[in-house]
CSV table of C-alpha atoms and ligand atoms in Angstrom, one decimal:
chain,number,residue,atom,x,y,z
A,1,MET,CA,34.6,-22.9,88.1
A,2,GLU,CA,36.2,-26.3,87.3
A,3,ILE,CA,38.1,-27.8,90.2
A,4,LYS,CA,40.8,-30.5,90.1
A,5,ALA,CA,42.6,-32.2,93.0
A,6,VAL,CA,46.3,-33.0,93.4
A,7,ILE,CA,47.0,-35.5,96.0
A,8,LEU,CA,50.5,-36.0,97.3
A,9,ALA,CA,51.4,-39.6,97.7
A,10,ALA,CA,54.9,-40.1,96.5
A,11,GLY,CA,56.8,-39.9,99.8
A,12,LYS,CA,58.5,-42.8,101.4
A,13,GLY,CA,56.8,-42.5,104.8
A,14,THR,CA,60.1,-43.2,106.5
A,15,ARG,CA,58.6,-42.9,109.9
A,16,MET,CA,56.3,-45.8,109.3
A,17,LYS,CA,59.2,-48.2,109.0
A,18,SER,CA,57.4,-50.3,106.5
A,19,ASN,CA,57.7,-52.0,103.1
A,20,THR,CA,54.2,-50.9,102.3
A,21,PRO,CA,53.9,-47.3,101.0
A,22,LYS,CA,52.5,-45.0,103.6
A,23,VAL,CA,49.3,-44.1,101.7
A,24,LEU,CA,48.4,-47.8,101.4
A,25,HIS,CA,48.4,-48.4,105.1
A,26,LYS,CA,44.9,-49.2,106.0
A,27,ILE,CA,42.1,-48.0,108.3
A,28,PHE,CA,39.3,-50.5,108.5
A,29,GLU,CA,40.8,-52.3,105.4
A,30,LYS,CA,40.6,-49.2,103.2
A,31,PRO,CA,44.0,-47.5,102.3
A,32,LEU,CA,44.5,-43.9,103.7
A,33,LEU,CA,44.6,-42.6,100.0
A,34,GLY,CA,41.2,-44.1,99.4
A,35,TYR,CA,39.7,-41.9,102.2
A,36,VAL,CA,41.2,-38.7,100.5
A,37,LEU,CA,40.0,-39.7,97.1
A,38,ASP,CA,36.5,-40.4,98.3
A,39,ASN,CA,36.4,-37.1,100.1
A,40,VAL,CA,37.1,-35.1,97.0
A,41,LYS,CA,35.1,-37.2,94.4
A,42,ASN,CA,32.0,-35.1,94.7
A,43,ILE,CA,33.9,-31.9,94.6
A,44,VAL,CA,36.4,-32.3,91.7
A,45,ASN,CA,36.0,-33.7,88.2
A,46,GLU,CA,39.5,-35.2,88.1
A,47,SER,CA,42.2,-36.0,90.6
A,48,PHE,CA,45.9,-36.4,90.0
A,49,VAL,CA,47.7,-38.6,92.5
A,50,ILE,CA,51.4,-37.9,92.7
A,51,VAL,CA,53.1,-41.3,93.1
A,52,GLY,CA,56.9,-42.2,93.5
A,53,HIS,CA,57.8,-44.5,96.4
A,54,HIS,CA,56.3,-47.9,95.4
A,55,ALA,CA,54.6,-46.2,92.5
A,56,GLU,CA,53.5,-49.4,90.9
A,57,GLU,CA,51.5,-50.6,93.9
A,58,VAL,CA,49.9,-47.1,94.4
A,59,THR,CA,49.1,-46.8,90.7
A,60,GLU,CA,47.5,-50.2,90.7
A,61,TYR,CA,45.3,-49.3,93.6
A,62,VAL,CA,44.2,-46.0,92.1
A,63,GLN,CA,43.5,-47.5,88.7
A,64,LYS,CA,41.5,-50.3,90.1
A,65,GLU,CA,39.3,-48.3,92.5
A,66,TYR,CA,39.0,-44.7,91.1
A,67,LYS,CA,37.9,-44.0,87.5
A,68,ASN,CA,38.3,-40.2,87.6
A,69,ALA,CA,41.9,-40.3,89.1
A,70,LYS,CA,45.2,-40.3,87.2
A,71,THR,CA,48.6,-41.0,88.6
A,72,VAL,CA,51.7,-38.9,87.9
A,73,LEU,CA,55.1,-40.2,88.6
A,74,GLN,CA,57.6,-38.1,90.7
A,75,THR,CA,61.2,-39.5,90.7
A,76,PRO,CA,63.2,-38.7,92.6
A,77,GLN,CA,61.0,-37.3,95.4
A,78,LEU,CA,62.4,-33.9,96.1
A,79,GLY,CA,59.7,-32.5,98.3
A,80,THR,CA,56.1,-31.5,98.4
A,81,GLY,CA,56.6,-28.5,96.1
A,82,HIS,CA,58.5,-30.6,93.5
A,83,ALA,CA,55.6,-33.1,93.7
A,84,VAL,CA,53.0,-30.6,92.7
A,85,SER,CA,55.2,-29.4,89.9
A,86,MET,CA,54.8,-32.9,88.3
A,87,VAL,CA,51.3,-31.9,87.2
A,88,CYS,CA,52.3,-28.8,85.3
A,89,PRO,CA,52.4,-30.6,81.9
A,90,SER,CA,48.9,-32.1,82.5
A,91,LEU,CA,47.4,-28.8,83.6
A,92,GLU,CA,49.2,-26.6,81.0
A,93,ASN,CA,45.9,-25.1,79.6
A,94,PHE,CA,43.8,-25.5,82.7
A,95,ASP,CA,42.1,-22.3,83.8
A,96,GLY,CA,40.2,-23.5,87.0
A,97,GLN,CA,41.1,-24.1,90.7
A,98,VAL,CA,43.3,-26.8,92.1
A,99,ILE,CA,42.9,-28.2,95.6
A,100,ILE,CA,46.1,-29.9,96.9
A,101,LEU,CA,45.8,-32.5,99.7
A,102,CYS,CA,48.1,-35.0,101.2
A,103,GLY,CA,47.5,-38.7,100.9
A,104,ASP,CA,48.3,-39.2,104.6
A,105,THR,CA,45.5,-37.1,106.0
A,106,PRO,CA,42.4,-39.4,105.8
A,107,LEU,CA,40.2,-37.7,108.4
A,108,ILE,CA,39.4,-34.5,106.3
A,109,THR,CA,35.7,-34.5,105.3
A,110,GLU,CA,33.9,-33.4,102.2
A,111,ASP,CA,31.9,-30.8,104.3
A,112,THR,CA,35.1,-29.1,105.4
A,113,LEU,CA,36.5,-29.1,102.0
A,114,LYS,CA,33.4,-27.4,100.6
A,115,LYS,CA,33.5,-24.7,103.3
A,116,PHE,CA,37.2,-24.2,102.5
A,117,ILE,CA,36.5,-23.6,98.9
A,118,ASP,CA,33.6,-21.4,99.7
A,119,TYR,CA,35.9,-19.3,101.8
A,120,HIS,CA,38.5,-19.1,99.0
A,121,ASN,CA,35.9,-17.9,96.6
A,122,SER,CA,34.1,-15.4,98.8
A,123,ASN,CA,37.4,-13.8,99.7
A,124,ASN,CA,38.5,-13.6,96.1
A,125,SER,CA,41.5,-15.4,97.2
A,126,ASP,CA,44.3,-16.5,94.7
A,127,LEU,CA,45.8,-18.9,97.2
A,128,THR,CA,44.3,-20.2,100.5
A,129,VAL,CA,45.9,-22.6,102.9
A,130,MET,CA,43.9,-24.5,105.5
A,131,SER,CA,45.2,-24.1,109.0
A,132,THR,CA,44.2,-25.2,112.5
A,133,ILE,CA,45.2,-24.7,116.2
A,134,PHE,CA,47.0,-27.5,118.0
A,135,GLU,CA,47.8,-27.4,121.7
A,136,ASN,CA,50.8,-29.6,120.8
A,137,PRO,CA,51.8,-28.5,117.3
A,138,ALA,CA,55.0,-30.7,117.1
A,139,ASN,CA,55.9,-32.0,113.6
A,140,TYR,CA,53.5,-29.7,111.7
A,141,GLY,CA,54.5,-26.6,109.7
A,142,ARG,CA,53.9,-23.4,111.6
A,143,ILE,CA,51.8,-20.6,110.2
A,144,ILE,CA,53.7,-17.3,110.8
A,145,ARG,CA,51.7,-14.2,110.6
A,146,GLU,CA,52.6,-10.4,110.3
A,147,LYS,CA,51.9,-7.9,113.0
A,148,ASP,CA,48.6,-7.0,111.3
A,149,ASN,CA,47.7,-10.8,111.4
A,150,SER,CA,48.0,-11.3,107.6
A,151,LEU,CA,49.9,-14.4,106.5
A,152,LYS,CA,53.6,-14.1,106.2
A,153,CYS,CA,54.9,-17.7,105.6
A,154,ILE,CA,54.9,-21.2,106.7
A,155,VAL,CA,58.0,-22.6,108.6
A,156,GLU,CA,58.6,-26.3,109.0
A,157,GLU,CA,59.4,-27.6,112.4
A,158,LYS,CA,63.0,-28.5,111.4
A,159,ASP,CA,63.6,-24.9,110.2
A,160,ALA,CA,61.8,-23.1,113.0
A,161,THR,CA,63.3,-20.9,115.6
A,162,PRO,CA,62.3,-21.6,119.2
A,163,GLU,CA,59.9,-18.6,119.0
A,164,GLN,CA,58.3,-20.0,115.8
A,165,LYS,CA,58.0,-23.4,117.4
A,166,ALA,CA,55.9,-21.9,120.1
A,167,VAL,CA,53.2,-20.9,117.4
A,168,LYS,CA,50.1,-23.2,117.7
A,169,GLU,CA,48.6,-22.4,114.4
A,170,VAL,CA,49.8,-25.1,112.0
A,171,ASN,CA,49.5,-25.9,108.2
A,172,ALA,CA,47.0,-28.6,107.5
A,173,GLY,CA,48.7,-29.3,104.2
A,174,ILE,CA,45.5,-28.5,102.2
A,175,TYR,CA,45.6,-25.7,99.7
A,176,CYS,CA,43.1,-24.1,97.2
A,177,LEU,CA,44.6,-22.2,94.3
A,178,ASN,CA,43.7,-20.4,91.1
A,179,TRP,CA,46.0,-22.4,89.0
A,180,ASN,CA,46.8,-19.9,86.3
A,181,LYS,CA,48.1,-17.4,88.9
A,182,ILE,CA,50.2,-19.8,90.9
A,183,LYS,CA,51.5,-22.3,88.4
A,184,GLN,CA,54.6,-20.2,87.7
A,185,ALA,CA,55.6,-20.7,91.4
A,186,PHE,CA,56.4,-24.3,90.9
A,187,CYS,CA,59.3,-23.5,88.5
A,188,GLN,CA,60.7,-21.0,91.0
A,189,LEU,CA,60.8,-22.8,94.3
A,190,THR,CA,64.2,-23.5,95.8
A,191,SER,CA,65.5,-26.2,98.2
A,192,ASN,CA,67.3,-23.9,100.4
A,193,ASN,CA,66.2,-25.4,103.8
A,194,ALA,CA,67.0,-27.9,106.5
A,195,GLN,CA,65.7,-30.8,104.5
A,196,GLY,CA,67.2,-29.8,101.1
A,197,GLU,CA,63.6,-30.2,99.7
A,198,TYR,CA,61.4,-28.1,97.5
A,199,TYR,CA,58.7,-27.1,100.0
A,200,LEU,CA,55.2,-26.6,98.8
A,201,THR,CA,54.8,-24.3,101.7
A,202,ASP,CA,57.0,-21.7,100.1
A,203,ILE,CA,54.2,-20.8,97.7
A,204,ILE,CA,52.8,-18.6,100.4
A,205,GLU,CA,55.8,-16.3,100.3
A,206,TRP,CA,56.0,-16.5,96.5
A,207,GLY,CA,52.3,-15.5,96.3
A,208,LYS,CA,52.8,-12.5,98.6
A,209,LYS,CA,56.0,-11.4,96.6
A,210,ASN,CA,53.9,-11.6,93.4
A,211,ASN,CA,51.1,-9.5,94.9
A,212,LEU,CA,48.5,-12.2,95.0
A,213,ASN,CA,45.7,-12.4,97.5
A,214,VAL,CA,46.9,-15.1,100.0
A,215,ASN,CA,44.8,-16.2,102.9
A,216,ALA,CA,44.6,-18.9,105.6
A,217,TYR,CA,41.3,-20.6,106.5
A,218,ILE,CA,41.4,-21.6,110.1
A,219,MET,CA,39.3,-24.8,110.6
A,220,GLU,CA,37.9,-25.6,114.0
A,221,ASN,CA,37.9,-29.3,114.2
A,222,ASN,CA,41.6,-30.0,114.2
A,223,GLU,CA,41.0,-33.7,114.3
A,224,GLU,CA,40.2,-33.7,110.5
A,225,ILE,CA,43.7,-32.7,109.6
A,226,TYR,CA,45.5,-35.3,111.7
A,227,GLY,CA,48.3,-36.4,109.5
A,228,ILE,CA,49.7,-40.0,109.6
A,229,ASN,CA,53.5,-40.2,109.8
A,230,SER,CA,53.9,-43.2,112.2
A,231,ARG,CA,52.3,-46.4,113.3
A,232,SER,CA,51.1,-44.6,116.5
A,233,ASN,CA,49.5,-41.9,114.3
A,234,LEU,CA,47.8,-44.6,112.5
A,235,ALA,CA,46.3,-46.1,115.6
A,236,THR,CA,45.1,-42.8,116.8
A,237,ALA,CA,43.5,-41.9,113.5
A,238,THR,CA,41.7,-45.2,113.5
A,239,LYS,CA,40.2,-44.4,116.9
A,240,LEU,CA,39.2,-40.9,115.8
A,241,MET,CA,37.6,-42.2,112.7
A,242,ASN,CA,35.7,-44.9,114.7
A,243,LYS,CA,34.5,-42.4,117.3
A,244,ARG,CA,33.2,-40.1,114.6
A,245,LYS,CA,31.3,-43.0,113.0
A,246,LEU,CA,29.8,-44.3,116.2
A,247,ASN,CA,28.6,-40.9,117.2
A,248,LYS,CA,27.0,-40.4,113.8
A,249,LEU,CA,25.3,-43.8,114.1
A,250,MET,CA,24.0,-43.1,117.5
A,251,ASP,CA,22.7,-39.7,116.3
A,252,ASN,CA,20.7,-41.7,113.6
A,253,GLY,CA,19.1,-44.1,116.1
A,254,VAL,CA,21.5,-47.0,116.3
A,255,THR,CA,22.2,-48.3,119.8
A,256,ILE,CA,25.9,-48.9,120.5
A,257,VAL,CA,26.1,-50.6,123.8
A,258,ASP,CA,29.8,-50.1,124.4
A,259,PRO,CA,31.3,-47.5,122.1
A,260,ASP,CA,34.8,-48.2,123.7
A,261,SER,CA,34.9,-51.8,122.4
A,262,THR,CA,33.0,-51.3,119.1
A,263,TRP,CA,34.7,-50.7,115.8
A,264,ILE,CA,32.6,-49.7,112.7
A,265,SER,CA,34.1,-48.6,109.3
A,266,GLU,CA,33.1,-45.3,107.7
A,267,ASP,CA,31.5,-47.2,104.8
A,268,THR,CA,29.0,-49.1,106.9
A,269,GLU,CA,25.3,-48.1,106.8
A,270,ILE,CA,23.2,-49.2,109.8
A,271,GLY,CA,19.4,-48.6,110.1
A,272,ALA,CA,17.6,-47.1,113.2
A,273,ASP,CA,16.8,-49.3,116.1
A,274,THR,CA,19.5,-51.8,115.4
A,275,THR,CA,21.7,-52.7,118.4
A,276,ILE,CA,25.4,-53.3,118.2
A,277,TYR,CA,26.7,-55.3,121.2
A,278,PRO,CA,30.2,-55.0,122.6
A,279,ALA,CA,33.5,-56.2,121.0
A,280,THR,CA,32.0,-56.1,117.5
A,281,TYR,CA,34.3,-55.3,114.6
A,282,ILE,CA,32.8,-54.2,111.3
A,283,GLU,CA,35.3,-53.4,108.4
A,284,GLY,CA,34.8,-52.6,104.7
A,285,LYS,CA,31.6,-51.6,103.0
A,286,ASN,CA,28.4,-53.0,104.5
A,287,LYS,CA,24.7,-52.2,104.9
A,288,ILE,CA,22.6,-53.3,107.9
A,289,GLY,CA,18.9,-52.7,108.1
A,290,ASN,CA,16.6,-51.7,110.9
A,291,ASN,CA,15.9,-53.7,114.2
A,292,CYS,CA,18.9,-56.0,113.8
A,293,LYS,CA,21.0,-57.3,116.7
A,294,ILE,CA,24.8,-57.6,115.9
A,295,GLY,CA,27.2,-59.1,118.4
A,296,PRO,CA,28.5,-59.3,121.0
A,297,CYS,CA,31.8,-60.3,119.4
A,298,ALA,CA,30.6,-60.4,115.8
A,299,HIS,CA,33.0,-59.8,112.9
A,300,LEU,CA,31.6,-58.3,109.6
A,301,ARG,CA,34.3,-58.3,107.0
A,302,GLY,CA,32.9,-56.2,104.2
A,303,ASP,CA,30.4,-56.7,101.3
A,304,VAL,CA,27.7,-57.6,103.7
A,305,GLU,CA,24.1,-56.7,103.3
A,306,ILE,CA,21.7,-57.5,106.0
A,307,ALA,CA,18.0,-56.7,105.8
A,308,ASP,CA,15.6,-55.8,108.8
A,309,ASN,CA,15.1,-57.8,111.9
A,310,CYS,CA,18.1,-60.1,111.6
A,311,LYS,CA,20.4,-61.4,114.3
A,312,ILE,CA,24.1,-62.0,113.9
A,313,GLY,CA,25.2,-63.3,117.3
A,314,ASN,CA,28.4,-64.1,119.2
A,315,PHE,CA,31.5,-65.2,117.4
A,316,VAL,CA,29.8,-65.0,114.0
A,317,GLU,CA,32.0,-64.0,111.1
A,318,VAL,CA,30.3,-62.7,107.9
A,319,LYS,CA,32.0,-61.8,104.6
A,320,LYS,CA,30.5,-61.0,101.2
A,321,ALA,CA,26.9,-62.1,102.0
A,322,LYS,CA,23.5,-60.9,101.3
A,323,ILE,CA,21.0,-61.8,104.0
A,324,ASP,CA,17.2,-61.2,103.8
A,325,HIS,CA,14.9,-60.1,106.7
A,326,ASN,CA,14.2,-62.1,109.9
A,327,THR,CA,17.1,-64.4,109.4
A,328,ASN,CA,19.3,-65.4,112.4
A,329,ALA,CA,22.8,-66.8,112.9
A,330,GLY,CA,23.1,-66.7,116.6
A,331,HIS,CA,26.4,-68.4,117.5
A,332,LEU,CA,29.8,-69.4,116.4
A,333,SER,CA,29.4,-69.5,112.6
A,334,TYR,CA,31.3,-68.6,109.5
A,335,ILE,CA,29.1,-67.2,106.7
A,336,GLY,CA,31.1,-66.3,103.5
A,337,ASP,CA,30.1,-65.8,99.8
A,338,CYS,CA,26.4,-66.4,100.6
A,339,GLU,CA,23.0,-65.5,99.5
A,340,ILE,CA,20.5,-66.2,102.2
A,341,GLY,CA,16.7,-65.7,102.1
A,342,SER,CA,14.3,-64.5,104.8
A,343,ASN,CA,13.2,-66.5,107.9
A,344,VAL,CA,16.3,-68.7,107.7
A,345,ASN,CA,17.8,-70.1,110.9
A,346,ILE,CA,21.4,-70.9,111.0
A,347,GLY,CA,22.3,-73.1,113.9
A,348,ALA,CA,25.3,-72.8,116.2
A,349,GLY,CA,28.6,-73.7,114.6
A,350,THR,CA,27.5,-73.7,111.0
A,351,ILE,CA,30.3,-73.3,108.5
A,352,THR,CA,30.1,-72.4,104.8
A,353,ALA,CA,33.2,-74.0,103.4
A,354,ASN,CA,33.6,-71.5,100.6
A,355,TYR,CA,37.3,-71.9,99.8
A,356,ASN,CA,39.1,-74.7,98.0
A,357,PRO,CA,42.8,-74.3,99.0
A,358,LEU,CA,43.9,-76.5,96.1
A,359,THR,CA,42.2,-74.6,93.3
A,360,LYS,CA,42.2,-71.3,95.3
A,361,VAL,CA,38.6,-71.0,94.1
A,362,LYS,CA,35.9,-69.4,96.3
A,363,SER,CA,32.3,-70.7,95.8
A,364,LYS,CA,28.8,-69.6,96.8
A,365,THR,CA,26.3,-71.0,99.2
A,366,VAL,CA,22.6,-70.2,98.5
A,367,LEU,CA,20.0,-70.6,101.2
A,368,LYS,CA,16.4,-69.9,100.1
A,369,ASN,CA,13.6,-68.6,102.3
A,370,ASP,CA,12.6,-70.6,105.4
A,371,VAL,CA,15.6,-72.9,105.4
A,372,LYS,CA,16.7,-74.3,108.8
A,373,ILE,CA,20.2,-75.3,109.2
A,374,GLY,CA,21.0,-77.6,112.2
A,375,SER,CA,23.9,-76.9,114.6
A,376,ASN,CA,27.4,-77.9,113.4
A,377,THR,CA,26.6,-78.2,109.7
A,378,VAL,CA,29.2,-77.7,107.0
A,379,LEU,CA,27.8,-76.4,103.7
A,380,VAL,CA,30.4,-77.3,101.1
A,381,ALA,CA,30.1,-74.7,98.4
A,382,PRO,CA,29.1,-74.4,95.6
A,383,VAL,CA,25.8,-75.5,97.1
A,384,GLU,CA,22.1,-74.4,97.1
A,385,VAL,CA,19.3,-75.3,99.5
A,386,GLU,CA,15.9,-74.8,98.2
A,387,GLU,CA,13.0,-73.2,100.1
A,388,GLY,CA,11.8,-74.6,103.5
A,389,THR,CA,14.4,-77.4,103.7
A,390,ASN,CA,15.8,-78.6,107.0
A,391,VAL,CA,19.3,-79.8,107.6
A,392,GLY,CA,19.9,-82.2,110.5
A,393,ALA,CA,22.5,-81.1,113.1
A,394,GLY,CA,26.0,-82.3,112.4
A,395,SER,CA,25.5,-82.7,108.6
A,396,VAL,CA,28.1,-82.2,105.8
A,397,ILE,CA,26.1,-81.0,102.7
A,398,THR,CA,27.9,-81.5,99.5
A,399,LYS,CA,24.9,-81.5,97.0
A,400,ASN,CA,22.1,-79.1,96.2
A,401,LEU,CA,19.0,-79.8,98.2
A,402,PRO,CA,15.4,-79.7,96.9
A,403,SER,CA,12.6,-77.7,98.7
A,404,TRP,CA,10.8,-78.7,101.9
A,405,ALA,CA,13.0,-81.8,102.5
A,406,LEU,CA,15.1,-83.0,105.4
A,407,ALA,CA,18.8,-83.7,104.7
A,408,ILE,CA,20.9,-85.5,107.3
A,409,THR,CA,24.4,-87.0,107.0
A,410,ARG,CA,24.8,-88.0,110.6
A,411,ALA,CA,26.3,-91.4,111.4
A,412,PRO,CA,23.8,-93.6,113.3
A,413,LEU,CA,24.1,-93.4,117.1
A,414,ARG,CA,25.5,-96.5,118.8
A,415,ILE,CA,25.0,-97.2,122.4
A,416,ILE,CA,27.2,-99.9,123.9
A,417,GLU,CA,25.8,-100.7,127.3
A,418,ASN,CA,28.2,-101.1,130.2
A,419,TRP,CA,31.2,-100.4,128.0
A,420,VAL,CA,32.9,-98.3,130.6
A,421,ARG,CA,32.5,-100.9,133.4
A,422,LYS,CA,33.8,-103.7,131.2
B,501,UD1,C1,53.7,-31.4,105.4
B,501,UD1,C2,53.9,-29.9,105.4
B,501,UD1,C3,53.7,-29.3,106.7
B,501,UD1,C4,52.2,-29.6,107.2
B,501,UD1,C5,52.0,-31.2,107.1
B,501,UD1,C6,50.5,-31.4,107.3
B,501,UD1,C7,55.5,-29.4,103.6
B,501,UD1,C8,57.0,-29.0,103.4
B,501,UD1,N1,55.3,-29.5,104.9
B,501,UD1,O1,54.7,-31.9,106.3
B,501,UD1,O2,53.8,-27.9,106.7
B,501,UD1,O3,52.0,-29.2,108.5
B,501,UD1,O4,52.4,-31.7,105.9
B,501,UD1,O5,50.3,-32.9,107.4
B,501,UD1,O6,54.8,-29.4,102.7
B,501,UD1,N2,55.2,-36.2,99.2
B,501,UD1,C9,55.4,-36.4,97.9
B,501,UD1,N3,56.6,-36.1,97.3
B,501,UD1,C10,57.7,-35.7,98.1
B,501,UD1,C11,57.5,-35.5,99.5
B,501,UD1,C12,56.2,-35.8,100.1
B,501,UD1,O7,54.5,-36.7,97.2
B,501,UD1,O8,58.7,-35.5,97.4
B,501,UD1,C13,53.9,-36.5,99.9
B,501,UD1,C14,54.0,-37.6,101.0
B,501,UD1,O9,53.7,-38.8,100.4
B,501,UD1,C15,52.7,-37.1,101.9
B,501,UD1,C16,52.7,-35.6,101.7
B,501,UD1,O10,53.4,-35.3,100.5
B,501,UD1,O11,51.5,-37.7,101.5
B,501,UD1,C17,53.2,-34.9,102.8
B,501,UD1,O12,54.6,-35.2,103.0
B,501,UD1,P1,55.1,-35.5,104.5
B,501,UD1,O13,56.6,-35.9,104.4
B,501,UD1,O14,54.2,-36.3,105.3
B,501,UD1,O15,55.2,-34.0,105.1
B,501,UD1,P2,55.0,-33.5,106.6
B,501,UD1,O16,56.3,-33.6,107.2
B,501,UD1,O17,53.9,-34.2,107.2
B,502,MG,MG1,52.7,-35.9,106.7
């Protein structure tokens, strides 16, 4: 059956106390919304992102990064139920399934979503809500069940009685529904609650009243539905995501010397037998080969591709660079907008001067195979160094260099004898 996603991202995110819309806050330089869109992209053929607060910024991000996603405007923002009703015109003749997710829940995985949809299908469910158990369920909607354990309704924290507040099963904010059977509900929700909003959660009661098959899928790993409502939640989610990534890498044969001080983005691939030393921070999308040594204290900023047997050492920052095998940059360097061959040695303190602050143009540095760059060299881009050439320590290279040459711009050394005594 055809599946479409609706992702709620119109809310203000009041608790973030920010000028940036909540769903554009970042974990490892990727907006929260991006994680959700990436997790559904192999499951659905189209996503609708509901935008409202700072709609222009969110729309710009979605249009730039996601071809199979459309944005739908919700103004004013009258609640999660009202948000979903905004897609009714776009899905008027749609006869498939819709999964609804929140843009502020980035830890959900594709695997869990697939299991959730399988559960929905194998139970012939019309409406399935994902739930989980939290020891401290504060702030989440509570799942209220009948005596026979079937679903009754969802009650928001603000509307809950003390008895309901004690319930530890919470609403994950993820739903799967057979669109044709539920779409009517969105015209009939009311805003008769503590927040004066149209709650999406009210579709549970609506479904039961209309004799639909309504179920809850209890997922085990409650980390995945961790919702971000505050800066402190954002920090916790970043930690959770990092831990998950490091464990996955270690399972695949990567040595992480100190998981407590190492940060690696979800979109970074690392080959077996590579070692990541402490205090290394890797953000964005990167690919690192086998048998590499990265860090301690290395910073990879995204769009970095490193082949096998390379070394990126202490205090080396790398951004947008393609580095071929057996190449080393051991110490204190900045490598940005580069294409670097194999068996290249980049001496301590080498800088690629890739940015012209007057023209605001970034330019590329190309180092071919077997090039050796002496310590404290500045490579002023755009610049190309042909195969095998050596650059003397302390040089400033402003022109392309031919192959197998020596280039050196160092001022001659003067020794003035007895200068200090005189
Ligand atoms: C919501 C659920 C709660 C659940 C929790 C899980 C409701 C009423 N409550 O609460 O049961 O436990 O998520 O994380 O659904 N949004 C809009 N338009 C609006 C309002 C919100 O698009 O008019 C979006 C927000 O941008 C956000 C999402 O909907 O991405 C959820 O809104 P939020 O205010 O975070 O709801 P919670 O209080 O977390
Ligand atoms: Mg939320």
